[in-house]
Amino acid sequence: MDYIYLGNSGLKVPKYILGTIPFSGTNGFEPTGNIDAEAARRHVDICLDAGINMFDTANLYSKGDAERVLGEAIKGRRDKVLLTSKTGFDLGEDPNAGGASRINIETSIDRTLERLGTDYLDIYFVHLWDGHTPVEETIETMNDLIKSGKIRYWGVSNYSGWALARTYTIAEQRGLIPPITQQIYYTPEAREAEYELLPAGSELGVGSMIWSPLGEGLLNGKIDRNNEAPSGTRQGEGWPEPWVKDDERLYDVIDALKEVAENRNATVPQIALAWIKDRPNVGPVVIAARNEEQLRENIASYDIRLTQKEHDRIESVARPEPYYPLWHRAMNSIDKGSPSEIPYLEGYKKSMELE
């Protein structure tokens, strides 16, 4: 497993990170999995043996129970792992138990640390954009947590491009520590992050950490235009996410992944992960698994190197539309683009030439 610097920081992280949304599977998260502490410890063992020493969770997952299970799984080896968690989603009826306010962040971090059985996090994320809380308040609170030793770095998740840029810029202007990473949704089918978020991350020095690269179970290899999601899976149990604009487009992506997978004697999830990890501007990728077999399969995808032809076969199926000003820039000024966005501009130009 390769290690990469996360954003403009000195923190080196594995290219694959284990996500813990399947841990516990309680409090409305039953469709995501039901990994108990004993099984979670084996998952941690498998990851550490593969060189994956970073584990991602959130107070949202099973409303804190996933953090408890992860805490049990890493007990006695905190010094061997990197831990991340998140806060922001409303939990309970307390009007202050959500968002990016000082009161929520400071309350949440203490509860998270207690559940994990540790006195610090390596990265703490704001899980969603809070347009009612001043950005300055969020930045100052996260910097206070760094100074107190409760967190080492901080990040954001599910922000728009302008919100990310505003947060980073205000932090810099005030001489404060900006976020070093963003967690964003990005798959071979869901490519919206290419418009702003992926280039913005690279230009600002904010590492782009990908969550749910298998589309929250859509790209598990069991779904296609002739087969609905089976029971016992997230999509088969009524999980509301993600939003899919065009089912046929999704099935076309799955067809392309299957084609490449069959030629390589691999699985659809493995090819999807292999494609994501090598895309421009992509940092670490958060993988997850409901059982040990899936975990080993996902980890094995790291050794797959797609040919340019295979990569292009998958890329061309769901290339984002060149919305203005992107079509204008792709048509007239690709050479003036920043290095982080030129690969996408070139793709838009190909799409326009085919129409």
Coordinates of C-alpha atoms in Angstrom, one line a residue, residues 15-342:
K15 CA -4.2 5.4 -0.5
Y16 CA -6.9 3.2 0.8
I17 CA -8.7 4.0 4.1
L18 CA -11.3 1.7 5.8
G19 CA -14.7 3.3 6.3
T20 CA -16.8 2.0 9.2
I21 CA -20.4 2.7 8.2
P22 CA -21.1 -1.1 8.3
F23 CA -19.9 -1.2 11.9
S24 CA -22.7 -1.9 14.4
G25 CA -25.6 -1.4 12.0
T26 CA -28.1 0.1 14.5
N27 CA -30.3 3.1 14.9
G28 CA -31.5 3.2 11.3
F29 CA -28.2 2.0 9.8
E30 CA -29.2 -1.7 9.7
P31 CA -29.1 -1.8 5.8
T32 CA -25.4 -0.9 5.9
G33 CA -24.2 -3.9 7.8
N34 CA -23.9 -5.4 11.2
I35 CA -20.2 -5.8 12.0
D36 CA -19.7 -6.3 15.8
A37 CA -16.6 -5.6 17.8
E38 CA -15.1 -9.0 17.2
A39 CA -15.6 -8.9 13.5
A40 CA -14.4 -5.3 13.4
R41 CA -11.2 -6.3 15.1
R42 CA -10.5 -8.8 12.4
H43 CA -11.2 -6.2 9.7
V44 CA -8.6 -3.9 11.4
D45 CA -6.2 -6.8 11.5
I46 CA -6.7 -7.5 7.8
C47 CA -6.2 -3.8 7.0
L48 CA -3.0 -3.4 9.1
D49 CA -1.6 -6.5 7.4
A50 CA -2.2 -4.9 4.0
G51 CA -0.6 -1.5 5.1
I52 CA -3.9 0.3 5.7
N53 CA -3.6 2.1 9.0
M54 CA -6.3 4.7 8.7
F55 CA -9.9 4.3 9.8
D56 CA -12.8 6.7 9.1
T57 CA -16.0 7.0 11.1
A58 CA -18.6 9.6 12.1
N59 CA -21.0 10.3 15.0
L60 CA -23.8 9.9 12.5
Y61 CA -23.0 6.2 11.8
S62 CA -25.5 4.2 13.9
K63 CA -25.7 7.3 16.0
G64 CA -22.4 6.8 17.7
D65 CA -22.4 3.0 17.9
A66 CA -20.0 2.7 14.9
E67 CA -17.5 4.8 16.9
R68 CA -17.9 2.5 19.9
V69 CA -17.3 -0.6 17.8
L70 CA -14.3 0.9 16.1
G71 CA -13.0 1.9 19.6
E72 CA -13.2 -1.7 20.7
A73 CA -11.5 -2.9 17.5
I74 CA -8.4 -0.7 17.9
K75 CA -8.1 -1.1 21.7
G76 CA -4.5 -1.5 22.7
R77 CA -3.1 -0.3 19.4
R78 CA -4.1 3.4 19.1
D79 CA -0.4 4.2 18.4
K80 CA -0.6 2.1 15.2
V81 CA -3.6 3.7 13.6
L82 CA -4.9 7.0 12.2
L83 CA -8.5 7.9 13.2
T84 CA -11.0 10.3 11.6
S85 CA -14.5 11.2 12.6
K86 CA -17.1 13.7 11.7
T87 CA -19.9 15.9 13.1
G88 CA -22.6 18.1 11.7
F89 CA -25.8 16.1 11.0
D90 CA -28.6 16.7 13.5
L91 CA -28.7 14.0 16.2
G92 CA -31.7 14.1 18.6
E93 CA -34.0 16.9 19.4
D94 CA -31.4 19.3 20.9
P95 CA -31.4 22.3 18.5
N96 CA -27.7 22.7 19.1
A97 CA -26.8 19.1 18.4
G98 CA -25.9 19.6 14.7
G99 CA -24.3 21.9 12.3
A100 CA -20.8 23.6 12.4
S101 CA -21.3 25.7 15.4
R102 CA -18.8 25.9 18.3
I103 CA -21.3 24.4 20.7
N104 CA -22.0 21.4 18.5
I105 CA -18.3 20.8 17.5
E106 CA -17.0 21.0 21.1
T107 CA -19.8 18.8 22.5
S108 CA -19.4 16.3 19.7
I109 CA -15.7 15.9 19.9
D110 CA -15.8 15.0 23.6
R111 CA -18.5 12.4 23.0
T112 CA -16.7 11.0 20.0
L113 CA -13.4 10.7 21.9
E114 CA -15.1 8.9 24.7
R115 CA -16.8 6.4 22.4
L116 CA -13.5 5.7 20.5
G117 CA -11.5 5.3 23.7
T118 CA -8.9 7.9 22.7
D119 CA -7.9 11.4 23.7
Y120 CA -7.3 12.7 20.2
L121 CA -8.3 12.3 16.5
D122 CA -5.9 12.6 13.6
I123 CA -8.5 14.3 11.5
Y124 CA -11.9 15.8 12.5
F125 CA -14.4 16.6 9.7
V126 CA -17.4 19.0 9.5
H127 CA -19.7 16.5 7.9
L128 CA -21.8 19.0 6.0
W129 CA -22.0 22.7 5.1
D130 CA -23.8 24.9 7.6
G131 CA -24.9 28.1 6.0
H132 CA -26.3 29.5 9.2
T133 CA -23.1 29.4 11.3
P134 CA -20.4 31.9 10.4
V135 CA -17.4 30.3 8.7
E136 CA -15.1 32.1 11.1
E137 CA -16.8 30.4 14.1
T138 CA -16.2 26.9 12.6
I139 CA -12.6 27.7 11.6
E140 CA -11.7 29.2 15.0
T141 CA -13.3 26.2 16.9
M142 CA -11.3 23.7 14.8
N143 CA -8.1 25.6 15.4
D144 CA -8.9 25.7 19.2
L145 CA -9.3 21.9 19.1
I146 CA -5.9 21.6 17.4
K147 CA -4.3 23.8 20.0
S148 CA -5.9 21.8 22.8
G149 CA -4.5 18.5 21.4
K150 CA -7.9 17.0 20.8
I151 CA -7.4 16.9 17.0
R152 CA -4.3 17.1 14.8
Y153 CA -5.9 18.3 11.6
W154 CA -9.4 19.1 10.3
G155 CA -11.4 18.7 7.1
V156 CA -14.8 19.3 5.5
S157 CA -17.2 17.0 3.8
N158 CA -20.0 17.5 1.2
Y159 CA -19.1 21.2 0.6
S160 CA -19.6 22.9 -2.7
G161 CA -16.6 24.4 -4.5
W162 CA -17.3 28.0 -3.4
A163 CA -17.9 26.9 0.3
L164 CA -14.6 25.0 0.3
A165 CA -12.8 28.0 -1.2
R166 CA -14.4 30.5 1.2
T167 CA -13.5 28.4 4.2
Y168 CA -9.9 27.9 3.1
T169 CA -9.4 31.6 2.1
I170 CA -10.9 33.0 5.4
A171 CA -8.6 30.7 7.4
E172 CA -5.6 31.8 5.5
Q173 CA -6.5 35.5 5.8
R174 CA -6.8 35.2 9.5
G175 CA -3.5 33.3 9.9
L176 CA -5.4 30.1 11.0
I177 CA -5.0 26.5 10.0
P178 CA -7.3 25.7 7.0
P179 CA -8.8 22.3 6.3
I180 CA -6.3 19.9 4.8
T181 CA -8.8 17.6 3.2
Q182 CA -12.3 17.3 1.9
Q183 CA -14.4 14.1 1.7
I184 CA -16.5 14.0 -1.4
Y185 CA -18.7 11.5 -3.3
Y186 CA -17.2 10.3 -6.6
T187 CA -17.8 7.2 -8.6
P188 CA -17.5 6.1 -12.3
E189 CA -21.2 7.1 -12.5
A190 CA -21.3 10.1 -10.3
R191 CA -18.8 12.5 -11.8
E192 CA -20.1 15.9 -10.6
A193 CA -17.0 16.5 -8.4
E194 CA -15.0 17.0 -11.6
Y195 CA -16.7 20.3 -12.2
E196 CA -15.3 22.2 -9.2
L197 CA -14.5 20.1 -6.2
L198 CA -11.6 18.0 -7.5
P199 CA -9.8 20.9 -9.3
A200 CA -10.5 23.2 -6.3
G201 CA -9.0 20.7 -3.9
S202 CA -5.8 20.4 -5.9
E203 CA -5.5 24.2 -6.4
L204 CA -6.0 25.0 -2.8
G205 CA -3.9 22.2 -1.4
V206 CA -6.9 20.3 0.1
G207 CA -6.6 16.6 -0.4
S208 CA -9.7 15.0 -2.0
M209 CA -10.7 11.9 0.0
I210 CA -13.4 9.8 -1.8
W211 CA -16.3 8.4 0.1
S212 CA -18.4 5.5 -1.1
P213 CA -16.6 4.9 -4.4
L214 CA -18.9 2.0 -5.1
G215 CA -22.0 4.3 -5.2
E216 CA -23.4 3.2 -1.8
G217 CA -23.7 -0.3 -3.2
L218 CA -24.9 0.5 -6.7
L219 CA -21.6 -0.8 -8.2
N220 CA -21.4 -4.1 -6.1
G221 CA -21.7 -6.3 -9.2
K222 CA -25.1 -7.6 -8.3
I223 CA -27.1 -4.8 -9.9
D224 CA -27.7 -4.2 -13.6
R225 CA -30.5 -3.4 -16.0
N226 CA -31.8 -7.0 -15.7
N227 CA -31.2 -7.5 -11.9
E228 CA -32.5 -5.4 -9.0
A229 CA -30.6 -5.1 -5.8
P230 CA -30.9 -8.3 -3.7
S231 CA -32.2 -8.3 -0.2
G232 CA -29.5 -8.1 2.5
T233 CA -27.7 -5.3 0.6
R234 CA -28.0 -1.5 1.2
Q235 CA -29.8 -0.8 -2.0
G236 CA -32.0 -3.9 -1.6
E237 CA -33.1 -2.7 1.9
G238 CA -34.5 0.7 0.9
W239 CA -31.4 2.8 1.5
P240 CA -32.4 6.3 0.2
E241 CA -29.0 7.3 -1.3
P242 CA -27.6 8.1 -3.8
W243 CA -29.7 10.1 -6.2
V244 CA -29.4 8.8 -9.7
K245 CA -30.5 11.1 -12.5
D246 CA -30.5 8.5 -15.3
D247 CA -30.9 4.8 -14.6
E248 CA -29.8 3.8 -18.2
R249 CA -26.6 5.8 -17.8
L250 CA -25.9 3.9 -14.6
Y251 CA -26.5 0.6 -16.3
D252 CA -24.2 1.7 -19.2
V253 CA -21.5 2.3 -16.6
I254 CA -22.1 -1.1 -15.0
D255 CA -21.9 -2.7 -18.4
A256 CA -18.5 -1.1 -19.1
L257 CA -17.2 -2.2 -15.6
K258 CA -18.4 -5.7 -16.3
E259 CA -16.7 -5.8 -19.6
V260 CA -13.4 -4.8 -18.2
A261 CA -13.8 -7.1 -15.2
E262 CA -14.6 -10.2 -17.3
N263 CA -11.5 -9.6 -19.5
R264 CA -9.4 -9.4 -16.3
N265 CA -11.0 -12.1 -14.3
A266 CA -11.8 -9.4 -11.7
T267 CA -15.0 -8.2 -10.1
V268 CA -17.1 -5.1 -10.8
P269 CA -16.2 -3.5 -7.5
Q270 CA -12.5 -4.1 -8.1
I271 CA -12.5 -2.4 -11.5
A272 CA -14.5 0.5 -10.1
L273 CA -12.0 1.0 -7.3
A274 CA -9.1 0.6 -9.7
W275 CA -10.5 3.3 -11.9
I276 CA -11.3 5.8 -9.1
K277 CA -7.9 5.5 -7.4
D278 CA -6.0 6.5 -10.5
R279 CA -8.2 9.4 -11.6
P280 CA -6.7 13.0 -11.7
N281 CA -6.7 14.9 -8.4
V282 CA -8.0 11.9 -6.4
G283 CA -6.3 11.4 -3.0
P284 CA -7.1 8.6 -0.6
V285 CA -10.1 6.4 -1.2
V286 CA -12.4 5.2 1.6
I287 CA -13.4 1.6 1.1
A288 CA -15.9 -0.4 3.2
A289 CA -17.0 -4.0 3.4
R290 CA -19.8 -6.0 5.1
N291 CA -17.6 -9.1 5.6
E292 CA -14.0 -10.2 5.4
E293 CA -14.4 -11.6 1.8
Q294 CA -15.5 -8.3 0.5
L295 CA -12.7 -6.5 2.4
R296 CA -10.0 -8.7 1.0
E297 CA -11.5 -8.3 -2.5
N298 CA -11.6 -4.5 -2.3
I299 CA -8.0 -4.3 -1.0
A300 CA -6.8 -6.6 -3.8
S301 CA -8.1 -4.0 -6.3
Y302 CA -5.2 -1.8 -5.4
D303 CA -2.8 -3.9 -7.4
I304 CA -4.9 -3.6 -10.6
R305 CA -3.5 -1.1 -13.1
L306 CA -6.0 -0.4 -15.9
T307 CA -4.7 0.2 -19.4
Q308 CA -5.4 3.5 -21.0
K309 CA -8.0 1.8 -23.2
E310 CA -9.7 0.2 -20.3
H311 CA -9.7 3.5 -18.4
D312 CA -11.1 5.4 -21.3
R313 CA -13.8 2.8 -21.9
I314 CA -15.2 3.5 -18.4
E315 CA -14.5 7.2 -18.5
S316 CA -16.4 7.9 -21.7
V317 CA -19.7 6.3 -20.6
A318 CA -20.6 8.8 -17.9
R319 CA -18.5 11.9 -18.7
P320 CA -20.2 15.0 -17.3
E321 CA -21.9 17.5 -19.6
P322 CA -19.8 20.5 -20.4
Y323 CA -21.9 23.2 -18.7
Y324 CA -21.0 26.9 -19.2
P325 CA -18.3 28.2 -18.8
L326 CA -16.7 24.8 -19.3
W327 CA -17.9 24.2 -22.9
H328 CA -16.6 27.7 -23.8
R329 CA -13.2 27.1 -22.1
A330 CA -12.9 23.6 -23.7
M331 CA -13.7 25.1 -27.1
N332 CA -11.4 28.1 -26.9
S333 CA -8.8 28.0 -24.1
I334 CA -7.8 24.6 -22.9
D335 CA -4.2 25.7 -22.9
K336 CA -5.1 28.4 -20.3
G337 CA -6.5 25.8 -17.9
S338 CA -4.9 25.0 -14.6
P339 CA -3.2 21.6 -14.7
S340 CA -5.8 20.2 -12.3
E341 CA -8.7 20.8 -14.7
I342 CA -7.1 20.2 -18.1

